[in-house]
């Protein structure tokens, strides 16, 4: 926060400016109170009057105990409270100038505290605040104090003004600030609001001390509410319009993202969202070990646990998508507030944060709940970057140390995107806080000790992470540094959203210029400002963390082709780059760079959202919505499971077997897309080979499960095996398939197989044949592969037997066949 320099020519003295207008009834008590509070402090009391006939002058002259520090100052600038205050400011000689009223409403004993706070923190303005904890107001018109409180508190929350009481004239001003500022107010008491707002807008320090304001008991108030209200509102608007505009952008972007999810998000889980299905349901029990289990090349226990909890609680996959919008919106708002604290005020350029996180070009994440695994590490990394950017020498309280440590420990629990950033961010925290170890402040030493415990825990998690981790089945990796760098640069351009792909290669040039200019700024600051070296080093580590992330993506995806780095799911992961660069330029960019570079980034993001991101999001959402509708239509039409799985493997989920199992579990739970299909369709999916165990087998323990063609689950049986199933209620048909293993056919010594489907009313009753067929896959080409059957069940038949017969004399290894795709209807 920028502070006001003290004027070297002003002595350390408190100048009290007291405007008066016929205050003969109050002035004696006022001056005695001021003298009592300040007699041991160098001070002067400037009584500012408009005309010689003012009754206040005679009352002072008649005082036998008038303080020796009183000086009379005649206002020659024109009548009115504002001009009287201006005359007093011009006559004041102290380094701290305090305005107080002569009507005994302001407590003199608070003045030394106001002056001490100003000198200690080098502030421009210190307010005596009625509306902060410890302050209060006694008496006064209800409407006046209500409007005053609303105005002050709203400026505190909206604009980040350093006081909750913006309108009170009980103020302390830095003498140097008064020397430099031009006062525009000519009427009324709005001069206090004007000066406070101007100090705030200039980035100078504004503080407050609690005080008690008491309404006058004698004399007449000169406050004219309705006459002066327009001027107060004008100054309120000057302080609030930029934060209100940025807040409106944040609100509209949040609402827009929610509306996008509402319009395009299907209730049917797609892709990785289906990975959560095994964890759902009242009888699903999952352990820490299962949460720690591998997903592709990642471990995702933290996002997986959060996603399962939200999905299972709401029974709607879209709830996870709304959660992601809420998390990114909260991150954007928190970043706005922290940057406001760093700078001292909100600028229009801060709209960069909602623009970078909440645009609909981030469609792939907005329409997939599983993408919480990308949002969470982004939040933790951004939080740590903002934390190290707040102070040049960061001293953490115990609560802040716990927060920082938890963020760092949580990152490797969010998979590879968090894991690869941990080393650089760990160094950033150590650089920013290690000085606390030798600090005389016990709280700072305790905070650093707590942080060190979490840092060790984070190192332990990183060390444990690769144990037992299997490499991906189809790696797209390369060690070519050029290809890795090119893919990483493509990923970095996603800081602009989908426009990074549309604008390539210009987007790459833009990101390169942004990073290189920021690095040059940090190097220059390191050389010129030794006091800022810790913060510079910490922000450099933050840039290194993002660089590690994009290079790791380049290493993992470069071999998959030039467009692999442009995957839209990476959009949140690279957004901390915007946080780091905006913080760096805000802190060290000088009078021009501190708004120019963040402003150019915000403008670029705005253009990207309008020209590319909105369109990309609409196209992606339309495709996802159309796919979901067609899939639901096929499901509701009664399409056989195997046909439906074959058609939608790829658009909905990449692996047939796991797709089938997930849909069967969704059917059992009654979740979308099975919540709107006929009961017989849902039952058909719950009684399938992928989820149904036979009642018994004959002989026992000879049946196995395997994947046919590496995609389809089946019961693998030797010749002579029978499988017994209970028929679900109201089912009237049984469909399925059977065949012999490819290895059996290739050996050429199989003598074929006979598949039979039999049924009876109950176990032990006489069986009759529903279906019977003999195949000879060695000699008949049409008998190779999966053979389908479809039989009708008679009313009352509740017991089905599947029997596979192999002719006598076949070699043992040639006797294996399978049943698959069983479907009761």
PDB file of N, CA, C and O in Angstrom, residues 278-306:
ATOM      1  N   UNK A 278     -19.012 -45.974  -9.462  1.00  0.00           N
ATOM      2  CA  UNK A 278     -18.806 -47.042  -8.474  1.00  0.00           C
ATOM      3  C   UNK A 278     -18.781 -46.553  -7.028  1.00  0.00           C
ATOM      4  O   UNK A 278     -18.950 -47.365  -6.107  1.00  0.00           O
ATOM      5  N   UNK A 279     -18.587 -45.259  -6.808  1.00  0.00           N
ATOM      6  CA  UNK A 279     -18.528 -44.726  -5.447  1.00  0.00           C
ATOM      7  C   UNK A 279     -19.894 -44.274  -4.941  1.00  0.00           C
ATOM      8  O   UNK A 279     -20.001 -43.796  -3.816  1.00  0.00           O
ATOM      9  N   UNK A 280     -20.932 -44.374  -5.771  1.00  0.00           N
ATOM     10  CA  UNK A 280     -22.240 -43.842  -5.423  1.00  0.00           C
ATOM     11  C   UNK A 280     -23.117 -44.919  -4.796  1.00  0.00           C
ATOM     12  O   UNK A 280     -22.849 -46.113  -4.896  1.00  0.00           O
ATOM     13  N   UNK A 281     -24.213 -44.484  -4.207  1.00  0.00           N
ATOM     14  CA  UNK A 281     -25.209 -45.404  -3.694  1.00  0.00           C
ATOM     15  C   UNK A 281     -25.060 -45.679  -2.220  1.00  0.00           C
ATOM     16  O   UNK A 281     -23.971 -45.556  -1.648  1.00  0.00           O
ATOM     17  N   UNK A 282     -26.156 -46.065  -1.562  1.00  0.00           N
ATOM     18  CA  UNK A 282     -26.116 -46.304  -0.110  1.00  0.00           C
ATOM     19  C   UNK A 282     -25.250 -47.482   0.290  1.00  0.00           C
ATOM     20  O   UNK A 282     -24.729 -47.527   1.398  1.00  0.00           O
ATOM     21  N   UNK A 283     -25.100 -48.503  -0.589  1.00  0.00           N
ATOM     22  CA  UNK A 283     -24.289 -49.660  -0.235  1.00  0.00           C
ATOM     23  C   UNK A 283     -22.893 -49.603  -0.811  1.00  0.00           C
ATOM     24  O   UNK A 283     -22.153 -50.566  -0.731  1.00  0.00           O
ATOM     25  N   UNK A 284     -22.534 -48.475  -1.396  1.00  0.00           N
ATOM     26  CA  UNK A 284     -21.162 -48.337  -1.903  1.00  0.00           C
ATOM     27  C   UNK A 284     -20.267 -47.930  -0.743  1.00  0.00           C
ATOM     28  O   UNK A 284     -20.533 -46.957  -0.057  1.00  0.00           O
ATOM     29  N   UNK A 285     -19.247 -48.693  -0.512  1.00  0.00           N
ATOM     30  CA  UNK A 285     -18.308 -48.287   0.528  1.00  0.00           C
ATOM     31  C   UNK A 285     -16.936 -48.144  -0.125  1.00  0.00           C
ATOM     32  O   UNK A 285     -16.480 -49.029  -0.836  1.00  0.00           O
ATOM     33  N   UNK A 286     -16.374 -46.971   0.106  1.00  0.00           N
ATOM     34  CA  UNK A 286     -15.072 -46.707  -0.487  1.00  0.00           C
ATOM     35  C   UNK A 286     -14.111 -46.270   0.604  1.00  0.00           C
ATOM     36  O   UNK A 286     -14.486 -45.632   1.575  1.00  0.00           O
ATOM     37  N   UNK A 287     -12.891 -46.634   0.418  1.00  0.00           N
ATOM     38  CA  UNK A 287     -11.847 -46.407   1.406  1.00  0.00           C
ATOM     39  C   UNK A 287     -10.859 -45.372   0.885  1.00  0.00           C
ATOM     40  O   UNK A 287     -10.888 -44.978  -0.285  1.00  0.00           O
ATOM     41  N   UNK A 288      -9.963 -44.968   1.778  1.00  0.00           N
ATOM     42  CA  UNK A 288      -8.900 -44.048   1.381  1.00  0.00           C
ATOM     43  C   UNK A 288      -8.048 -44.674   0.291  1.00  0.00           C
ATOM     44  O   UNK A 288      -7.609 -44.001  -0.648  1.00  0.00           O
ATOM     45  N   UNK A 289      -7.856 -45.981   0.385  1.00  0.00           N
ATOM     46  CA  UNK A 289      -7.064 -46.670  -0.632  1.00  0.00           C
ATOM     47  C   UNK A 289      -7.725 -46.574  -1.998  1.00  0.00           C
ATOM     48  O   UNK A 289      -7.046 -46.382  -3.012  1.00  0.00           O
ATOM     49  N   UNK A 290      -9.045 -46.701  -2.038  1.00  0.00           N
ATOM     50  CA  UNK A 290      -9.751 -46.589  -3.315  1.00  0.00           C
ATOM     51  C   UNK A 290      -9.703 -45.172  -3.851  1.00  0.00           C
ATOM     52  O   UNK A 290      -9.560 -44.946  -5.054  1.00  0.00           O
ATOM     53  N   UNK A 291      -9.830 -44.175  -2.963  1.00  0.00           N
ATOM     54  CA  UNK A 291      -9.715 -42.787  -3.399  1.00  0.00           C
ATOM     55  C   UNK A 291      -8.313 -42.500  -3.924  1.00  0.00           C
ATOM     56  O   UNK A 291      -8.129 -41.710  -4.856  1.00  0.00           O
ATOM     57  N   UNK A 292      -7.322 -43.141  -3.317  1.00  0.00           N
ATOM     58  CA  UNK A 292      -5.930 -42.944  -3.721  1.00  0.00           C
ATOM     59  C   UNK A 292      -5.618 -43.685  -5.013  1.00  0.00           C
ATOM     60  O   UNK A 292      -4.584 -43.453  -5.643  1.00  0.00           O
ATOM     61  N   UNK A 293      -6.524 -44.556  -5.446  1.00  0.00           N
ATOM     62  CA  UNK A 293      -6.295 -45.363  -6.630  1.00  0.00           C
ATOM     63  C   UNK A 293      -6.040 -44.517  -7.863  1.00  0.00           C
ATOM     64  O   UNK A 293      -6.458 -43.365  -7.979  1.00  0.00           O
ATOM     65  N   UNK A 294      -5.383 -45.110  -8.821  1.00  0.00           N
ATOM     66  CA  UNK A 294      -4.913 -44.395 -10.000  1.00  0.00           C
ATOM     67  C   UNK A 294      -6.055 -44.119 -10.974  1.00  0.00           C
ATOM     68  O   UNK A 294      -6.908 -44.972 -11.219  1.00  0.00           O
ATOM     69  N   UNK A 295      -6.054 -42.914 -11.534  1.00  0.00           N
ATOM     70  CA  UNK A 295      -6.940 -42.546 -12.639  1.00  0.00           C
ATOM     71  C   UNK A 295      -6.051 -42.057 -13.776  1.00  0.00           C
ATOM     72  O   UNK A 295      -5.425 -41.000 -13.671  1.00  0.00           O
ATOM     73  N   UNK A 296      -6.022 -42.830 -14.880  1.00  0.00           N
ATOM     74  CA  UNK A 296      -5.030 -42.579 -15.923  1.00  0.00           C
ATOM     75  C   UNK A 296      -3.646 -42.558 -15.277  1.00  0.00           C
ATOM     76  O   UNK A 296      -3.260 -43.506 -14.619  1.00  0.00           O
ATOM     77  N   UNK A 297      -2.898 -41.448 -15.412  1.00  0.00           N
ATOM     78  CA  UNK A 297      -1.586 -41.394 -14.754  1.00  0.00           C
ATOM     79  C   UNK A 297      -1.607 -40.568 -13.480  1.00  0.00           C
ATOM     80  O   UNK A 297      -0.561 -40.170 -12.967  1.00  0.00           O
ATOM     81  N   UNK A 298      -2.792 -40.312 -12.923  1.00  0.00           N
ATOM     82  CA  UNK A 298      -2.938 -39.414 -11.780  1.00  0.00           C
ATOM     83  C   UNK A 298      -3.527 -40.135 -10.565  1.00  0.00           C
ATOM     84  O   UNK A 298      -4.163 -41.180 -10.685  1.00  0.00           O
ATOM     85  N   UNK A 299      -3.295 -39.522  -9.407  1.00  0.00           N
ATOM     86  CA  UNK A 299      -4.011 -39.876  -8.184  1.00  0.00           C
ATOM     87  C   UNK A 299      -4.827 -38.644  -7.795  1.00  0.00           C
ATOM     88  O   UNK A 299      -4.275 -37.550  -7.675  1.00  0.00           O
ATOM     89  N   UNK A 300      -6.133 -38.831  -7.569  1.00  0.00           N
ATOM     90  CA  UNK A 300      -7.028 -37.685  -7.371  1.00  0.00           C
ATOM     91  C   UNK A 300      -7.894 -37.854  -6.125  1.00  0.00           C
ATOM     92  O   UNK A 300      -9.122 -37.708  -6.186  1.00  0.00           O
ATOM     93  N   UNK A 301      -7.319 -38.167  -4.970  1.00  0.00           N
ATOM     94  CA  UNK A 301      -8.179 -38.443  -3.803  1.00  0.00           C
ATOM     95  C   UNK A 301      -9.017 -37.253  -3.359  1.00  0.00           C
ATOM     96  O   UNK A 301     -10.183 -37.425  -2.995  1.00  0.00           O
ATOM     97  N   UNK A 302      -8.447 -36.045  -3.380  1.00  0.00           N
ATOM     98  CA  UNK A 302      -9.190 -34.894  -2.866  1.00  0.00           C
ATOM     99  C   UNK A 302     -10.345 -34.495  -3.779  1.00  0.00           C
ATOM    100  O   UNK A 302     -11.493 -34.419  -3.320  1.00  0.00           O
ATOM    101  N   UNK A 303     -10.113 -34.213  -5.067  1.00  0.00           N
ATOM    102  CA  UNK A 303     -11.262 -33.886  -5.919  1.00  0.00           C
ATOM    103  C   UNK A 303     -12.246 -35.033  -6.036  1.00  0.00           C
ATOM    104  O   UNK A 303     -13.461 -34.814  -6.093  1.00  0.00           O
ATOM    105  N   UNK A 304     -11.754 -36.273  -6.050  1.00  0.00           N
ATOM    106  CA  UNK A 304     -12.666 -37.413  -6.161  1.00  0.00           C
ATOM    107  C   UNK A 304     -13.594 -37.482  -4.962  1.00  0.00           C
ATOM    108  O   UNK A 304     -14.809 -37.703  -5.108  1.00  0.00           O
ATOM    109  N   UNK A 305     -13.068 -37.280  -3.767  1.00  0.00           N
ATOM    110  CA  UNK A 305     -13.908 -37.314  -2.563  1.00  0.00           C
ATOM    111  C   UNK A 305     -14.945 -36.194  -2.591  1.00  0.00           C
ATOM    112  O   UNK A 305     -16.119 -36.403  -2.256  1.00  0.00           O
ATOM    113  N   UNK A 306     -14.534 -34.990  -3.007  1.00  0.00           N
ATOM    114  CA  UNK A 306     -15.470 -33.868  -3.077  1.00  0.00           C
ATOM    115  C   UNK A 306     -16.544 -34.121  -4.130  1.00  0.00           C
ATOM    116  O   UNK A 306     -17.742 -33.870  -3.903  1.00  0.00           O
TER     117      UNK A 306
END
